[in-house]
Amino acid sequence: MTTAAEELIALDRAAQDLLFRAARTANAFTDEPVADEHVRAIHDLIRYGPTAMNAQPLRVLLLRSAAARARLLPYVSAGNRDKTATAPLTAVLAADVDWHDRLPELFPHRPGARDWLTGDPAGREAQARFNAALQIGYLLVGVRAAGLAAGPMAGFDAAGAEREFFPGGRHRVLLLMNIGRPAPDAWRERLPRLPYEEVVGTL
């Protein structure tokens, strides 16, 4: 039965559950592959999520082959290594600190924005990290919308992953995400969530 609160959400109950209530972080996956077409469909959906100045700094490197995965595993913490080795797909999620180079195309109504940001590398990197983090959130929900499960992981050597996969120096690796169909034993017990009263204030 749908509650009054659920009826205030434009998505139907099944979609709400798919994206949030029934969705979980997966720790184990089946060996069913994730096709390029599936990933493209996710991107075509989530690319419309907002970023400041339409920056879109997120860059995604998909590791499919055993050889590519073997290059990553030395930088992954012990607790995340086995599930990364066996997931059908691992995405290395990075922020492009030179995202401003695309501003003439992506933010044309502010003609001087690229030149202004050229002289502020620290500010550019901060904005790259912030906006890429927003996009990672959209990606996580997009994976769920596609009927897949995601296993995001922060337990890894980001500097090592950058040297291995992005040697040019313009990318900052923020997160790893395993993607696929969840195995029967993929889930841990759901942890508690903070109630509305502890999160939301009103002035």
PDB file of N, CA and C in Angstrom, residues 26-29 69 72 80-91 140 143 149-153 176-180:
ATOM      1  N   ALA A  26      26.300  -3.121  -3.293  1.00  0.00           N
ATOM      2  CA  ALA A  26      26.619  -4.526  -3.539  1.00  0.00           C
ATOM      3  C   ALA A  26      28.083  -4.815  -3.232  1.00  0.00           C
ATOM      4  N   ASN A  27      28.309  -5.951  -2.589  1.00  0.00           N
ATOM      5  CA  ASN A  27      29.663  -6.399  -2.274  1.00  0.00           C
ATOM      6  C   ASN A  27      30.058  -7.648  -3.045  1.00  0.00           C
ATOM      7  N   ALA A  28      29.130  -8.209  -3.815  1.00  0.00           N
ATOM      8  CA  ALA A  28      29.429  -9.386  -4.643  1.00  0.00           C
ATOM      9  C   ALA A  28      28.508  -9.351  -5.852  1.00  0.00           C
ATOM     10  N   PHE A  29      29.022  -9.853  -6.975  1.00  0.00           N
ATOM     11  CA  PHE A  29      28.303  -9.773  -8.234  1.00  0.00           C
ATOM     12  C   PHE A  29      28.315 -11.119  -8.942  1.00  0.00           C
ATOM     13  N   ARG A  69      42.314  -4.962 -14.883  1.00  0.00           N
ATOM     14  CA  ARG A  69      41.988  -5.140 -13.474  1.00  0.00           C
ATOM     15  C   ARG A  69      43.239  -5.441 -12.662  1.00  0.00           C
ATOM     16  N   LEU A  72      45.007  -2.404 -11.533  1.00  0.00           N
ATOM     17  CA  LEU A  72      44.367  -1.650 -10.459  1.00  0.00           C
ATOM     18  C   LEU A  72      44.544  -2.293  -9.091  1.00  0.00           C
ATOM     19  N   ASN A  80      38.770  -4.511  -0.143  1.00  0.00           N
ATOM     20  CA  ASN A  80      38.038  -4.287  -1.395  1.00  0.00           C
ATOM     21  C   ASN A  80      38.602  -5.077  -2.571  1.00  0.00           C
ATOM     22  N   ARG A  81      39.714  -5.766  -2.358  1.00  0.00           N
ATOM     23  CA  ARG A  81      40.446  -6.347  -3.489  1.00  0.00           C
ATOM     24  C   ARG A  81      39.698  -7.508  -4.133  1.00  0.00           C
ATOM     25  N   ASP A  82      39.199  -8.450  -3.335  1.00  0.00           N
ATOM     26  CA  ASP A  82      38.561  -9.632  -3.914  1.00  0.00           C
ATOM     27  C   ASP A  82      37.303  -9.264  -4.693  1.00  0.00           C
ATOM     28  N   LYS A  83      36.470  -8.380  -4.123  1.00  0.00           N
ATOM     29  CA  LYS A  83      35.230  -8.045  -4.829  1.00  0.00           C
ATOM     30  C   LYS A  83      35.505  -7.242  -6.089  1.00  0.00           C
ATOM     31  N   THR A  84      36.606  -6.497  -6.103  1.00  0.00           N
ATOM     32  CA  THR A  84      36.978  -5.780  -7.314  1.00  0.00           C
ATOM     33  C   THR A  84      37.516  -6.740  -8.374  1.00  0.00           C
ATOM     34  N   ALA A  85      38.263  -7.725  -7.933  1.00  0.00           N
ATOM     35  CA  ALA A  85      38.821  -8.704  -8.875  1.00  0.00           C
ATOM     36  C   ALA A  85      37.742  -9.524  -9.553  1.00  0.00           C
ATOM     37  N   THR A  86      36.609  -9.735  -8.877  1.00  0.00           N
ATOM     38  CA  THR A  86      35.580 -10.627  -9.416  1.00  0.00           C
ATOM     39  C   THR A  86      34.370  -9.897  -9.990  1.00  0.00           C
ATOM     40  N   ALA A  87      34.278  -8.595  -9.828  1.00  0.00           N
ATOM     41  CA  ALA A  87      33.149  -7.850 -10.394  1.00  0.00           C
ATOM     42  C   ALA A  87      33.245  -7.862 -11.922  1.00  0.00           C
ATOM     43  N   PRO A  88      32.108  -7.855 -12.614  1.00  0.00           N
ATOM     44  CA  PRO A  88      32.168  -7.862 -14.082  1.00  0.00           C
ATOM     45  C   PRO A  88      32.685  -6.560 -14.670  1.00  0.00           C
ATOM     46  N   LEU A  89      32.584  -5.467 -13.917  1.00  0.00           N
ATOM     47  CA  LEU A  89      33.024  -4.174 -14.428  1.00  0.00           C
ATOM     48  C   LEU A  89      33.418  -3.284 -13.253  1.00  0.00           C
ATOM     49  N   THR A  90      34.566  -2.636 -13.391  1.00  0.00           N
ATOM     50  CA  THR A  90      34.983  -1.640 -12.405  1.00  0.00           C
ATOM     51  C   THR A  90      35.212  -0.325 -13.122  1.00  0.00           C
ATOM     52  N   ALA A  91      34.632   0.734 -12.582  1.00  0.00           N
ATOM     53  CA  ALA A  91      34.815   2.075 -13.134  1.00  0.00           C
ATOM     54  C   ALA A  91      35.733   2.870 -12.220  1.00  0.00           C
ATOM     55  N   LEU A 140      25.582   6.781  -9.660  1.00  0.00           N
ATOM     56  CA  LEU A 140      25.142   5.722  -8.757  1.00  0.00           C
ATOM     57  C   LEU A 140      23.644   5.460  -8.918  1.00  0.00           C
ATOM     58  N   VAL A 143      22.951   3.829 -12.350  1.00  0.00           N
ATOM     59  CA  VAL A 143      23.222   2.385 -12.360  1.00  0.00           C
ATOM     60  C   VAL A 143      22.020   1.634 -11.798  1.00  0.00           C
ATOM     61  N   ALA A 149      23.433  -3.095  -9.908  1.00  0.00           N
ATOM     62  CA  ALA A 149      23.868  -2.709  -8.572  1.00  0.00           C
ATOM     63  C   ALA A 149      25.251  -2.095  -8.657  1.00  0.00           C
ATOM     64  N   ALA A 150      25.519  -1.174  -7.739  1.00  0.00           N
ATOM     65  CA  ALA A 150      26.811  -0.501  -7.685  1.00  0.00           C
ATOM     66  C   ALA A 150      27.475  -0.768  -6.339  1.00  0.00           C
ATOM     67  N   GLY A 151      28.790  -0.874  -6.381  1.00  0.00           N
ATOM     68  CA  GLY A 151      29.580  -1.005  -5.168  1.00  0.00           C
ATOM     69  C   GLY A 151      30.648   0.071  -5.148  1.00  0.00           C
ATOM     70  N   PRO A 152      30.321   1.291  -4.694  1.00  0.00           N
ATOM     71  CA  PRO A 152      31.328   2.357  -4.643  1.00  0.00           C
ATOM     72  C   PRO A 152      32.344   2.105  -3.537  1.00  0.00           C
ATOM     73  N   MET A 153      33.595   2.443  -3.806  1.00  0.00           N
ATOM     74  CA  MET A 153      34.675   2.176  -2.847  1.00  0.00           C
ATOM     75  C   MET A 153      35.645   3.347  -2.794  1.00  0.00           C
ATOM     76  N   LEU A 176      36.278   4.403  -6.809  1.00  0.00           N
ATOM     77  CA  LEU A 176      36.117   3.220  -7.650  1.00  0.00           C
ATOM     78  C   LEU A 176      34.683   2.734  -7.493  1.00  0.00           C
ATOM     79  N   MET A 177      34.118   2.178  -8.567  1.00  0.00           N
ATOM     80  CA  MET A 177      32.754   1.661  -8.485  1.00  0.00           C
ATOM     81  C   MET A 177      32.657   0.347  -9.250  1.00  0.00           C
ATOM     82  N   ASN A 178      32.371  -0.729  -8.526  1.00  0.00           N
ATOM     83  CA  ASN A 178      32.065  -1.992  -9.164  1.00  0.00           C
ATOM     84  C   ASN A 178      30.604  -1.968  -9.606  1.00  0.00           C
ATOM     85  N   ILE A 179      30.335  -2.526 -10.778  1.00  0.00           N
ATOM     86  CA  ILE A 179      28.999  -2.461 -11.368  1.00  0.00           C
ATOM     87  C   ILE A 179      28.634  -3.831 -11.925  1.00  0.00           C
ATOM     88  N   GLY A 180      27.407  -4.263 -11.673  1.00  0.00           N
ATOM     89  CA  GLY A 180      26.956  -5.528 -12.242  1.00  0.00           C
ATOM     90  C   GLY A 180      25.653  -5.987 -11.634  1.00  0.00           C
TER      91      GLY A 180
END
